[in-house]
PDB file of C-alpha atoms and ligand atoms in Angstrom:
ATOM      1  CA  MET G   1       0.010  -0.023   0.007  1.00 89.00           C
ATOM      2  CA  PRO G   2       1.370   3.397  -0.927  1.00 91.00           C
ATOM      3  CA  LYS G   3       2.720   5.461   2.043  1.00 94.00           C
ATOM      4  CA  ILE G   4       2.349   9.250   2.016  1.00 95.00           C
ATOM      5  CA  ARG G   5       3.050  12.100   4.234  1.00 95.00           C
ATOM      6  CA  ILE G   6       0.078  14.497   4.345  1.00 95.00           C
ATOM      7  CA  ASN G   7       0.496  17.756   6.416  1.00 94.00           C
ATOM      8  CA  GLY G   8       3.181  15.875   8.358  1.00 93.00           C
ATOM      9  CA  ILE G   9       1.124  12.736   9.021  1.00 93.00           C
ATOM     10  CA  ASP G  10       2.482   9.507   7.759  1.00 94.00           C
ATOM     11  CA  PHE G  11      -0.146   7.173   6.560  1.00 94.00           C
ATOM     12  CA  GLU G  12      -0.766   4.205   4.175  1.00 95.00           C
ATOM     13  CA  PHE G  13      -3.754   4.132   1.858  1.00 95.00           C
ATOM     14  CA  GLU G  14      -5.102   1.623  -0.538  1.00 95.00           C
ATOM     15  CA  LYS G  15      -3.763   1.851  -4.113  1.00 94.00           C
ATOM     16  CA  GLY G  16      -6.192   4.127  -6.169  1.00 94.00           C
ATOM     17  CA  THR G  17      -7.260   6.313  -3.253  1.00 96.00           C
ATOM     18  CA  THR G  18      -7.187   9.952  -4.340  1.00 97.00           C
ATOM     19  CA  LEU G  19      -5.398  12.748  -2.325  1.00 97.00           C
ATOM     20  CA  LEU G  20      -8.759  14.188  -1.544  1.00 97.00           C
ATOM     21  CA  GLU G  21     -10.080  10.950  -0.202  1.00 97.00           C
ATOM     22  CA  ALA G  22      -6.901  10.492   1.859  1.00 96.00           C
ATOM     23  CA  ALA G  23      -7.241  13.914   3.357  1.00 96.00           C
ATOM     24  CA  LYS G  24     -10.927  13.476   4.077  1.00 96.00           C
ATOM     25  CA  PHE G  25     -10.133  10.224   5.837  1.00 95.00           C
ATOM     26  CA  LEU G  26      -7.606  12.209   8.061  1.00 95.00           C
ATOM     27  CA  GLY G  27     -10.203  14.884   8.733  1.00 94.00           C
ATOM     28  CA  ILE G  28      -8.318  17.548   6.721  1.00 95.00           C
ATOM     29  CA  GLU G  29     -10.749  19.908   4.931  1.00 95.00           C
ATOM     30  CA  ILE G  30     -10.264  20.737   1.254  1.00 97.00           C
ATOM     31  CA  PRO G  31     -12.724  22.848  -0.581  1.00 97.00           C
ATOM     32  CA  THR G  32     -14.387  21.339  -3.693  1.00 97.00           C
ATOM     33  CA  LEU G  33     -16.772  22.647  -6.311  1.00 95.00           C
ATOM     34  CA  CYS G  34     -16.903  20.095  -9.197  1.00 96.00           C
ATOM     35  CA  TYR G  35     -16.471  17.051  -6.932  1.00 97.00           C
ATOM     36  CA  ASN G  36     -19.369  14.915  -5.829  1.00 96.00           C
ATOM     37  CA  GLU G  37     -18.942  11.424  -4.102  1.00 94.00           C
ATOM     38  CA  GLY G  38     -21.504   9.899  -6.268  1.00 95.00           C
ATOM     39  CA  LEU G  39     -19.869  10.922  -9.538  1.00 97.00           C
ATOM     40  CA  SER G  40     -16.580  10.343 -11.358  1.00 97.00           C
ATOM     41  CA  PRO G  41     -13.956  13.064 -10.560  1.00 96.00           C
ATOM     42  CA  TYR G  42     -13.455  15.561 -13.280  1.00 95.00           C
ATOM     43  CA  GLY G  43     -10.857  18.021 -12.046  1.00 96.00           C
ATOM     44  CA  ALA G  44     -12.460  21.117 -13.540  1.00 95.00           C
ATOM     45  CA  CYS G  45     -12.761  23.704 -10.862  1.00 96.00           C
ATOM     46  CA  ARG G  46      -9.188  23.230  -9.388  1.00 97.00           C
ATOM     47  CA  LEU G  47     -10.395  24.464  -5.917  1.00 97.00           C
ATOM     48  CA  CYS G  48      -9.157  21.160  -4.356  1.00 97.00           C
ATOM     49  CA  ILE G  49      -5.497  21.936  -5.295  1.00 97.00           C
ATOM     50  CA  VAL G  50      -2.701  20.767  -3.021  1.00 97.00           C
ATOM     51  CA  GLU G  51       1.054  21.003  -3.143  1.00 97.00           C
ATOM     52  CA  ILE G  52       2.946  17.817  -3.621  1.00 97.00           C
ATOM     53  CA  SER G  53       6.632  16.731  -3.851  1.00 96.00           C
ATOM     54  CA  TYR G  54       8.614  13.544  -3.455  1.00 94.00           C
ATOM     55  CA  ALA G  55      10.646  12.488  -0.288  1.00 92.00           C
ATOM     56  CA  ASN G  56      13.822  12.252  -2.381  1.00 92.00           C
ATOM     57  CA  ASN G  57      13.355  15.743  -3.877  1.00 91.00           C
ATOM     58  CA  PRO G  58      11.230  17.760  -1.458  1.00 89.00           C
ATOM     59  CA  ASN G  59      12.049  21.145  -2.836  1.00 90.00           C
ATOM     60  CA  ASN G  60      10.728  20.484  -6.254  1.00 94.00           C
ATOM     61  CA  SER G  61       6.988  20.847  -5.672  1.00 95.00           C
ATOM     62  CA  LYS G  62       3.965  21.149  -7.879  1.00 96.00           C
ATOM     63  CA  ILE G  63       0.328  21.972  -7.631  1.00 97.00           C
ATOM     64  CA  VAL G  64      -2.313  19.252  -8.660  1.00 97.00           C
ATOM     65  CA  SER G  65      -5.919  18.679  -8.065  1.00 97.00           C
ATOM     66  CA  SER G  66      -6.397  16.350  -5.253  1.00 97.00           C
ATOM     67  CA  CYS G  67      -9.744  14.912  -6.566  1.00 97.00           C
ATOM     68  CA  THR G  68      -8.031  13.382  -9.552  1.00 97.00           C
ATOM     69  CA  TYR G  69      -4.408  12.656  -8.141  1.00 97.00           C
ATOM     70  CA  PRO G  70      -4.014   9.085  -6.725  1.00 97.00           C
ATOM     71  CA  VAL G  71      -1.787   8.446  -3.616  1.00 96.00           C
ATOM     72  CA  GLU G  72       1.871   7.522  -4.513  1.00 95.00           C
ATOM     73  CA  ASP G  73       4.618   5.997  -2.419  1.00 94.00           C
ATOM     74  CA  ASN G  74       6.892   8.700  -0.783  1.00 93.00           C
ATOM     75  CA  LEU G  75       4.514  11.478  -1.761  1.00 96.00           C
ATOM     76  CA  ILE G  76       4.670  14.562   0.476  1.00 96.00           C
ATOM     77  CA  VAL G  77       1.363  16.511   0.386  1.00 96.00           C
ATOM     78  CA  ARG G  78       0.627  20.104   1.828  1.00 96.00           C
ATOM     79  CA  THR G  79      -3.078  20.917   1.638  1.00 96.00           C
ATOM     80  CA  HIS G  80      -2.817  24.422   3.082  1.00 95.00           C
ATOM     81  CA  SER G  81       0.663  25.790   2.155  1.00 95.00           C
ATOM     82  CA  GLN G  82       1.010  29.507   1.353  1.00 95.00           C
ATOM     83  CA  ARG G  83       1.116  28.747  -2.390  1.00 95.00           C
ATOM     84  CA  VAL G  84      -1.999  26.655  -2.172  1.00 96.00           C
ATOM     85  CA  MET G  85      -4.041  29.127  -0.150  1.00 95.00           C
ATOM     86  CA  ARG G  86      -3.045  32.015  -2.448  1.00 95.00           C
ATOM     87  CA  THR G  87      -4.034  30.089  -5.656  1.00 96.00           C
ATOM     88  CA  ARG G  88      -7.295  28.729  -4.006  1.00 96.00           C
ATOM     89  CA  ARG G  89      -8.387  32.250  -2.988  1.00 94.00           C
ATOM     90  CA  LEU G  90      -7.589  33.716  -6.418  1.00 95.00           C
ATOM     91  CA  LEU G  91      -9.670  30.971  -7.931  1.00 96.00           C
ATOM     92  CA  LEU G  92     -12.494  31.818  -5.583  1.00 94.00           C
ATOM     93  CA  GLU G  93     -12.248  35.454  -6.601  1.00 93.00           C
ATOM     94  CA  MET G  94     -12.539  34.308 -10.218  1.00 94.00           C
ATOM     95  CA  TYR G  95     -15.710  32.263  -9.434  1.00 93.00           C
ATOM     96  CA  LEU G  96     -17.036  35.267  -7.596  1.00 88.00           C
ATOM     97  CA  ALA G  97     -16.600  37.408 -10.596  1.00 90.00           C
ATOM     98  CA  THR G  98     -18.080  34.729 -12.953  1.00 89.00           C
ATOM     99  CA  CYS G  99     -21.076  33.820 -10.816  1.00 85.00           C
ATOM    100  CA  PRO G 100     -21.522  36.149  -7.934  1.00 80.00           C
ATOM    101  CA  GLN G 101     -25.236  35.038  -7.333  1.00 74.00           C
ATOM    102  CA  SER G 102     -24.266  31.480  -6.525  1.00 81.00           C
ATOM    103  CA  LYS G 103     -24.825  30.742  -2.845  1.00 79.00           C
ATOM    104  CA  ILE G 104     -22.328  27.857  -2.933  1.00 87.00           C
ATOM    105  CA  ILE G 105     -19.652  30.063  -4.300  1.00 87.00           C
ATOM    106  CA  GLN G 106     -20.410  32.907  -1.820  1.00 83.00           C
ATOM    107  CA  ASP G 107     -20.299  30.371   1.038  1.00 84.00           C
ATOM    108  CA  LEU G 108     -16.918  29.017  -0.142  1.00 90.00           C
ATOM    109  CA  ALA G 109     -15.469  32.368  -0.555  1.00 88.00           C
ATOM    110  CA  SER G 110     -16.594  33.384   2.921  1.00 85.00           C
ATOM    111  CA  LYS G 111     -15.360  30.155   4.518  1.00 89.00           C
ATOM    112  CA  TRP G 112     -11.887  30.527   2.934  1.00 91.00           C
ATOM    113  CA  GLU G 113     -11.622  34.188   3.893  1.00 88.00           C
ATOM    114  CA  VAL G 114     -11.850  35.889   0.518  1.00 89.00           C
ATOM    115  CA  THR G 115     -12.701  39.308   1.445  1.00 82.00           C
ATOM    116  CA  GLN G 116     -12.590  41.075  -1.943  1.00 83.00           C
ATOM    117  CA  CYS G 117     -12.955  40.357  -5.674  1.00 87.00           C
ATOM    118  CA  ARG G 118     -10.426  42.267  -7.704  1.00 90.00           C
ATOM    119  CA  PHE G 119     -11.895  41.305 -11.069  1.00 90.00           C
ATOM    120  CA  ARG G 120     -13.833  44.211 -12.574  1.00 86.00           C
ATOM    121  CA  ASN G 121     -15.705  42.412 -15.302  1.00 86.00           C
ATOM    122  CA  ILE G 122     -18.501  40.708 -13.002  1.00 83.00           C
ATOM    123  CA  ARG G 123     -20.541  38.524 -15.433  1.00 82.00           C
ATOM    124  CA  TYR G 124     -23.419  36.868 -13.578  1.00 77.00           C
ATOM    125  CA  ASP G 125     -22.991  33.719 -15.748  1.00 81.00           C
ATOM    126  CA  ASP G 126     -25.287  30.645 -15.064  1.00 79.00           C
ATOM    127  CA  CYS G 127     -22.506  28.138 -15.877  1.00 88.00           C
ATOM    128  CA  ILE G 128     -19.013  27.526 -14.463  1.00 92.00           C
ATOM    129  CA  TYR G 129     -18.306  24.567 -16.675  1.00 93.00           C
ATOM    130  CA  CYS G 130     -17.791  22.186 -13.677  1.00 95.00           C
ATOM    131  CA  GLY G 131     -19.648  19.417 -15.647  1.00 95.00           C
ATOM    132  CA  LEU G 132     -21.536  18.243 -12.663  1.00 95.00           C
ATOM    133  CA  CYS G 133     -24.821  18.259 -14.637  1.00 93.00           C
ATOM    134  CA  VAL G 134     -23.334  16.372 -17.545  1.00 94.00           C
ATOM    135  CA  ARG G 135     -22.030  13.717 -15.226  1.00 96.00           C
ATOM    136  CA  MET G 136     -25.294  13.615 -13.128  1.00 94.00           C
ATOM    137  CA  CYS G 137     -27.202  12.980 -16.234  1.00 93.00           C
ATOM    138  CA  LYS G 138     -24.983  10.322 -17.566  1.00 94.00           C
ATOM    139  CA  GLU G 139     -23.860   8.369 -14.505  1.00 96.00           C
ATOM    140  CA  GLN G 140     -26.708   8.709 -12.041  1.00 94.00           C
ATOM    141  CA  MET G 141     -29.816   9.214 -14.297  1.00 92.00           C
ATOM    142  CA  ASP G 142     -28.471   7.219 -17.266  1.00 91.00           C
ATOM    143  CA  GLY G 143     -29.748   9.939 -19.501  1.00 89.00           C
ATOM    144  CA  LYS G 144     -26.864  11.208 -21.525  1.00 90.00           C
ATOM    145  CA  ALA G 145     -29.105  14.095 -22.596  1.00 90.00           C
ATOM    146  CA  ILE G 146     -26.675  16.944 -22.243  1.00 91.00           C
ATOM    147  CA  SER G 147     -23.034  17.346 -22.877  1.00 92.00           C
ATOM    148  CA  PHE G 148     -20.260  19.925 -23.485  1.00 92.00           C
ATOM    149  CA  VAL G 149     -19.996  21.279 -27.007  1.00 91.00           C
ATOM    150  CA  GLN G 150     -17.648  23.727 -28.775  1.00 91.00           C
ATOM    151  CA  ARG G 151     -14.470  24.980 -27.389  1.00 91.00           C
ATOM    152  CA  GLY G 152     -13.047  28.143 -25.863  1.00 90.00           C
ATOM    153  CA  TYR G 153     -15.387  30.996 -25.280  1.00 86.00           C
ATOM    154  CA  LYS G 154     -18.068  29.162 -27.454  1.00 90.00           C
ATOM    155  CA  ARG G 155     -18.068  26.158 -24.947  1.00 91.00           C
ATOM    156  CA  LYS G 156     -21.517  25.373 -23.518  1.00 89.00           C
ATOM    157  CA  ILE G 157     -23.514  22.601 -22.261  1.00 90.00           C
ATOM    158  CA  THR G 158     -26.597  21.618 -24.291  1.00 88.00           C
ATOM    159  CA  THR G 159     -28.551  18.814 -25.804  1.00 87.00           C
ATOM    160  CA  PRO G 160     -27.334  17.164 -29.100  1.00 87.00           C
ATOM    161  CA  PHE G 161     -27.789  19.796 -31.951  1.00 87.00           C
ATOM    162  CA  ASP G 162     -29.505  22.107 -29.546  1.00 84.00           C
ATOM    163  CA  LYS G 163     -32.618  20.073 -29.928  1.00 84.00           C
ATOM    164  CA  LYS G 164     -34.984  18.650 -27.377  1.00 82.00           C
ATOM    165  CA  SER G 165     -33.366  15.466 -26.205  1.00 84.00           C
ATOM    166  CA  GLU G 166     -35.246  12.289 -26.562  1.00 85.00           C
ATOM    167  CA  THR G 167     -33.470  10.706 -23.660  1.00 87.00           C
ATOM    168  CA  CYS G 168     -34.214  13.553 -21.166  1.00 86.00           C
ATOM    169  CA  ARG G 169     -36.836  12.380 -18.705  1.00 84.00           C
ATOM    170  CA  LEU G 170     -37.148  15.981 -17.156  1.00 82.00           C
ATOM    171  CA  CYS G 171     -35.857  14.448 -13.743  1.00 84.00           C
ATOM    172  CA  GLY G 172     -34.274  17.838 -12.819  1.00 82.00           C
ATOM    173  CA  GLY G 173     -31.100  16.150 -11.653  1.00 87.00           C
ATOM    174  CA  CYS G 174     -28.972  18.675 -13.602  1.00 88.00           C
ATOM    175  CA  ILE G 175     -30.541  21.616 -11.994  1.00 83.00           C
ATOM    176  CA  TYR G 176     -30.430  19.995  -8.585  1.00 84.00           C
ATOM    177  CA  ILE G 177     -26.738  19.497  -8.736  1.00 89.00           C
ATOM    178  CA  CYS G 178     -25.842  22.844 -10.345  1.00 88.00           C
ATOM    179  CA  PRO G 179     -23.740  25.069  -8.115  1.00 87.00           C
ATOM    180  CA  ALA G 180     -24.180  28.123 -10.260  1.00 82.00           C
ATOM    181  CA  CYS G 181     -28.064  28.127 -10.899  1.00 72.00           C
ATOM    182  CA  GLN G 182     -29.496  31.155  -9.518  1.00 49.00           C
ATOM    183  CA  ALA G 183     -32.712  29.334  -8.332  1.00 43.00           C
ATOM    184  CA  ARG G 184     -30.827  26.438  -6.911  1.00 41.00           C
ATOM    185  CA  CYS G 185     -32.927  23.301  -6.236  1.00 42.00           C
ATOM    186  CA  GLN G 186     -32.526  21.843  -2.721  1.00 40.00           C
ATOM    187  CA  GLY G 187     -34.381  18.493  -3.455  1.00 42.00           C
ATOM    188  CA  PRO G 188     -37.956  17.504  -3.210  1.00 43.00           C
ATOM    189  CA  ASN G 189     -39.868  19.274  -0.490  1.00 45.00           C
ATOM    190  CA  GLU G 190     -42.029  16.857   1.308  1.00 40.00           C
ATOM    191  CA  LYS G 191     -44.462  19.257   2.769  1.00 42.00           C
ATOM    192  CA  GLU G 192     -45.287  21.024  -0.406  1.00 42.00           C
ATOM    193  CA  PRO G 193     -46.630  19.720  -3.734  1.00 38.00           C
ATOM    194  CA  ILE G 194     -44.314  19.987  -6.849  1.00 39.00           C
ATOM    195  CA  CYS G 195     -45.173  23.465  -8.153  1.00 44.00           C
ATOM    196  CA  ASN G 196     -43.260  23.766 -11.351  1.00 44.00           C
ATOM    197  CA  ALA G 197     -42.475  27.371 -10.222  1.00 46.00           C
ATOM    198  CA  CYS G 198     -39.205  27.374 -11.987  1.00 49.00           C
ATOM    199  CA  VAL G 199     -40.898  27.068 -15.266  1.00 45.00           C
ATOM    200  CA  ALA G 200     -43.173  30.154 -14.374  1.00 46.00           C
ATOM    201  CA  GLU G 201     -40.255  32.187 -13.018  1.00 48.00           C
ATOM    202  CA  ASN G 202     -37.949  31.150 -16.016  1.00 48.00           C
ATOM    203  CA  PRO G 203     -34.498  31.229 -14.403  1.00 47.00           C
ATOM    204  CA  PRO G 204     -31.619  31.520 -16.820  1.00 45.00           C
ATOM    205  CA  CYS G 205     -30.670  27.830 -16.491  1.00 49.00           C
ATOM    206  CA  LEU G 206     -33.949  26.828 -17.989  1.00 49.00           C
ATOM    207  CA  GLU G 207     -33.559  28.694 -21.274  1.00 50.00           C
ATOM    208  CA  ALA G 208     -32.628  25.636 -23.225  1.00 48.00           C
ATOM    209  CA  TRP G 209     -35.120  23.213 -21.397  1.00 46.00           C
ATOM    210  CA  GLU G 210     -38.254  25.214 -20.995  1.00 49.00           C
ATOM    211  CA  ASP G 211     -40.344  22.281 -19.923  1.00 49.00           C
ATOM    212  CA  MET G 212     -38.015  21.114 -17.214  1.00 48.00           C
ATOM    213  CA  LYS G 213     -39.481  20.279 -13.750  1.00 45.00           C
ATOM    214  CA  CYS G 214     -37.737  21.648 -10.775  1.00 47.00           C
ATOM    215  CA  TYR G 215     -37.966  20.709  -7.159  1.00 42.00           C
ATOM    216  CA  MET G 216     -37.103  24.037  -5.483  1.00 43.00           C
ATOM    217  CA  ASP G 217     -36.993  24.582  -1.783  1.00 44.00           C
ATOM    218  CA  PRO G 218     -37.763  27.212  -0.840  1.00 45.00           C
ATOM    219  CA  CYS G 219     -39.788  27.971  -3.854  1.00 47.00           C
ATOM    220  CA  ALA G 220     -39.894  31.694  -4.549  1.00 47.00           C
ATOM    221  CA  TRP G 221     -43.231  31.317  -6.344  1.00 48.00           C
ATOM    222  CA  CYS G 222     -44.931  29.291  -3.538  1.00 51.00           C
ATOM    223  CA  GLU G 223     -43.410  31.802  -1.032  1.00 53.00           C
ATOM    224  CA  GLN G 224     -44.884  34.719  -2.833  1.00 55.00           C
ATOM    225  CA  GLU G 225     -48.276  32.964  -2.922  1.00 59.00           C
ATOM    226  CA  LYS G 226     -48.066  32.153   0.739  1.00 59.00           C
ATOM    227  CA  ARG G 227     -47.211  35.852   1.513  1.00 58.00           C
ATOM    228  CA  GLU G 228     -50.110  37.085  -0.545  1.00 67.00           C
ATOM    229  CA  LYS G 229     -52.449  34.697   1.257  1.00 70.00           C
ATOM    230  CA  ILE G 230     -51.322  35.735   4.712  1.00 66.00           C
ATOM    231  CA  ARG G 231     -51.585  39.397   3.602  1.00 66.00           C
ATOM    232  CA  ASN G 232     -55.170  38.982   2.306  1.00 74.00           C
ATOM    233  CA  GLU G 233     -56.222  37.165   5.424  1.00 74.00           C
ATOM    234  CA  LYS G 234     -54.852  40.030   7.597  1.00 67.00           C
ATOM    235  CA  VAL G 235     -56.762  42.501   5.505  1.00 71.00           C
ATOM    236  CA  LYS G 236     -59.825  40.467   5.834  1.00 76.00           C
ATOM    237  CA  ASN G 237     -59.499  40.402   9.491  1.00 73.00           C
ATOM    238  CA  ILE G 238     -58.981  44.185   9.684  1.00 68.00           C
ATOM    239  CA  ASN G 239     -62.047  44.774   7.630  1.00 68.00           C
ATOM    240  CA  LYS G 240     -64.399  42.564   9.728  1.00 66.00           C
TER     241      LYS G 240
HETATM  242  S1  FES F 301     -12.994  19.538  -6.806  1.00 70.95           S
HETATM  243 FE1  FES F 301     -11.189  18.829  -7.687  1.00 70.95          FE
HETATM  244  S2  FES F 301     -11.002  20.085  -9.416  1.00 70.95           S
HETATM  245 FE2  FES F 301     -12.870  20.523  -8.736  1.00 70.95          FE
END
């Protein structure tokens, strides 16, 4: 079994274990954005970076993404070195500039003490190209309804030929897992019926799939209806 030193702790791990899994096992927290335990690692967001070197050449270090890098014998891993923290915070600033409305990104930035965003070009994009939705659709829902197309600035996630996919079952998995989606789904709300409010509200992520169902919690539409009901009842009581 490969033996590594991670933040000064020597430990042996099964072959094939990733550095992220090893760190998690030892209770070391590493931020992630494009990683999900139920999906294959993709290495897109780079937030999980760590600094590695080898015992026989400790001064020659490099930065790698821990969610895709497997443990190797004699590896020295630093998860919170100055170099790592500087890069991680810069990445979070970039994500904040791309997608400032995302609650997940805001929470990560706050947790990792990012106190400013130095980028002037704030974009309010609805995609950070983490590929979670594509993997969710393919690996968990067996849909393969969406994928990346094009390259560079034209890159986007869509259905084949931008047409309505025959294999999409409107499960909402892609919206549920999206970290950038403005009206982020939280999973089915047991107390409330499914309301399809996302369709009525038309958040930007639904442009391409206008008949998609969404299980939002809290649902802005229901909340608004509830508020109106309460207000009408109060008005009624006052007029009695
Ligand atoms: S979590 Fe590892 S690259 Fe995104």
